[in-house]
Amino acid sequence: MKYVKDFETPPRVTLKRSIIIFIGNVLGMYLISFFGLGVNISDFDNIALLVIFISIINAVLWPLLTKIFLPFLVLTFGFGSLIMNGMLLEFFGPMFDIKITGWAIILAPLAMAIVTTLLSSLLTIEDDSSYYRSVFRDAKRKRKEEVKNYPGLIIVEIDGLAYDVLKEALDKDLMPTVKSMLDDGTHTLKKWETDLSSQTGASQAGILHGNNTDITAFRWIEKPNNNQMMQCSGVSKVKTLEERISDGDGLLVDNGASRSNLFSGDTDNVIFTFSKILNLRKLYNRAWYSVFSNPSNFARIIALFLAEMILEIISQIKHRVMNIKPRVKRGIMYIVVRAATNVFMREINTSTLVGDMLIGDIDVAYSTYLGYDEIAHHSGVRDEDSWFALKGMDKQIRRLVNATKYTPRDYQFVIQSDHGQTNGATFLQRYGESFEDFVKSLLPKDMKMFAKMSSNEDHYAESFIPFTKNNDDLIDEKEMEELGDSEVIVLASGNLAMIYLTQWSHRLTYEEINEFLPELIPGIINNEYIGFIVVKSSEHGNLAIGKNGTYYLDSDEIEGENPLEGFGENIVRHIKRNVSFTYTPDILVNSFYDAENDEVCAFEELVGSHGGAGGSQSEPFILYPSDWDIGCDEIIGAENIYRILKSNLKNLKEGDAYDK
């Protein structure tokens, strides 16, 4: 064992950057005083003296305070760092005739960070070295004397980014870091194809555990389990799913780290990983130190968070004024959700990954970045909001790549996505009636129906308060009662819908459905916004039925027009696998796909959607080191991404000593 490569020490803060920090801190403190928010001063000059003094105190005491109070900082999701900053100001303020009271304990350090961040942006002063400098000293102490003689692997998932949208972003020069990886020849870009269920749950189960069997869609009904509703969200549900799919040999099982993922990949080194987030012992992780190692870092994150909220407010106004369509109602809560995904989670991911890399012990880390997916859902796949998210994402990749200058071993990078998205007006917007109400109109009036048509929790963006019942079950007591009494259950997963007839414990046949509910299948098929349905015939086996033809899946014969035409060369393969699952619905419904306009028709109220077949939602990408062996065949299914990553990770570990 030996040090794999030479590494640098991050440079000190530049004079220009120091001046900006000083001015920002002074102005921030003064503004809180000016507006009477709890800072009382007798002389403006005293603020400058206090700022200088606190800077010295932080340089001496902050690393120690962070180590002592790290559990408190983690359990308060970072807001404890603002309190600690404010308490230092409150304690030392009287020495400079400055009194800090009430909310100023939080507002003062926050204002200082906001003004500093704003000045840095206006003056375009980027000081990425400070991003590493604050954790470098601690990381160096934590390093083992001997460092592994093979490279580690950092896998970055950009949730929801399709291959063609990435290519367009590269052509627009919005992602220069990723573009340079291709132009320099260090990496190769390849498209891969999701399973029929083109959503995070199915994809991450396949990628992180090599198994997504029986994950029919984002949400499904399990008739053998007393019509239990299972879903790829909610901490208890995801925990159960991981127990089902894991064989103990996940992608991250051997000295891996999971950052902001749905599943753990069989590692216990987790941060914001849903399958294990209820375990408080796993919530606390020393990797959090990198987030709080700089006294102003979390305040900077909050400043960026607030700025993102303002951008979303402006975007909502702009979309209304310019009448941009398709458009969905985003609401007040979404303003916070967007900032949480595109700033808070993003910054946490990058900070902890940088800390992992600077220590140099982690062999593989997998981290999901949620911002683009969340924004594309609500603004559109190619909206300027979405391009803005990708520009910010490229900056995170640059920080990760640049961190290798300060690491004792080399790290290789894979950038990939779990699925794409396809744009389009929703079923409700096109038809004037929700799919739920449409199905209800085809049933006897006295038949009880339950519907759950919102599945944008598949990227778990709305579960940032992790220990509440709502975020655990994502279904309230009234809905539970309706679910138990229902005879028909309709669920949505993007432009894929599932209909379960729960009066019967088995999967009903095509013939039985037509006998019991004669209007249901013809009504759905003849709707202009439906592409095809999948049912099982007692005589012919599984069928894909469209308006003008039927595909006999068991015999691969076609009668009339092929209803699966335009949904991809491998659509038959995907459907055959999906209908072999235990919890296949009685009727599986996929919306139409307009190839000319590249649009689908989501059954939930989202502009960009994914979950079924049609367009770019099924075509994510993988950007991998050019010297990797991934074979020449097309990559079909998330489980094959697992095999590629697993085998090349093994090659890294078993290869000869790696020297730069």
Tab-separated table of C-alpha atoms in Angstrom, residues 158-175 178 189 191 372-373 376 380-383 385-391 417 419-423 598 608-609 615-617 619-621:
chain	number	residue	atom	x	y	z
A	158	ILE	CA	-28.848	13.583	-12.286
A	159	ASP	CA	-32.418	12.554	-11.609
A	160	GLY	CA	-34.736	12.691	-14.613
A	161	LEU	CA	-32.285	13.945	-17.252
A	162	ALA	CA	-32.838	12.325	-20.640
A	163	TYR	CA	-30.020	11.569	-23.068
A	164	ASP	CA	-31.304	13.956	-25.754
A	165	VAL	CA	-31.826	16.791	-23.257
A	166	LEU	CA	-28.268	16.333	-21.982
A	167	LYS	CA	-26.977	16.482	-25.571
A	168	GLU	CA	-28.903	19.702	-26.104
A	169	ALA	CA	-27.518	21.188	-22.886
A	170	LEU	CA	-23.998	20.320	-24.043
A	171	ASP	CA	-24.646	21.930	-27.437
A	172	LYS	CA	-25.859	25.077	-25.667
A	173	ASP	CA	-22.636	25.025	-23.594
A	174	LEU	CA	-24.658	24.970	-20.387
A	175	MET	CA	-22.583	22.150	-18.900
A	178	VAL	CA	-19.357	17.554	-18.605
A	189	LEU	CA	-21.441	9.031	-23.344
A	191	LYS	CA	-27.750	6.128	-23.983
A	372	TYR	CA	-33.548	19.045	-12.486
A	373	ASP	CA	-36.208	16.350	-12.147
A	376	ALA	CA	-38.719	19.768	-15.199
A	380	GLY	CA	-41.083	21.686	-18.444
A	381	VAL	CA	-38.245	19.545	-19.706
A	382	ARG	CA	-36.599	22.345	-21.703
A	383	ASP	CA	-37.807	25.402	-19.829
A	385	ASP	CA	-35.777	26.967	-15.228
A	386	SER	CA	-34.615	23.475	-16.158
A	387	TRP	CA	-31.566	24.767	-18.049
A	388	PHE	CA	-30.713	26.859	-14.982
A	389	ALA	CA	-30.814	23.718	-12.830
A	390	LEU	CA	-28.432	21.943	-15.205
A	391	LYS	CA	-25.986	24.859	-15.091
A	417	SER	CA	-29.465	9.433	-14.947
A	419	HIS	CA	-34.732	7.935	-16.426
A	420	GLY	CA	-35.700	10.893	-18.574
A	421	GLN	CA	-38.871	12.927	-18.904
A	422	THR	CA	-41.285	13.626	-21.734
A	423	ASN	CA	-43.225	16.880	-21.984
A	598	ASP	CA	-42.480	14.560	-28.662
A	608	GLY	CA	-42.740	16.839	-17.673
A	609	SER	CA	-43.587	13.278	-16.740
A	615	GLY	CA	-40.375	9.531	-25.844
A	616	SER	CA	-37.332	10.499	-23.834
A	617	GLN	CA	-38.596	9.348	-20.441
A	619	GLU	CA	-33.888	7.088	-22.533
A	620	PRO	CA	-31.464	8.143	-19.776
A	621	PHE	CA	-27.684	8.180	-20.184
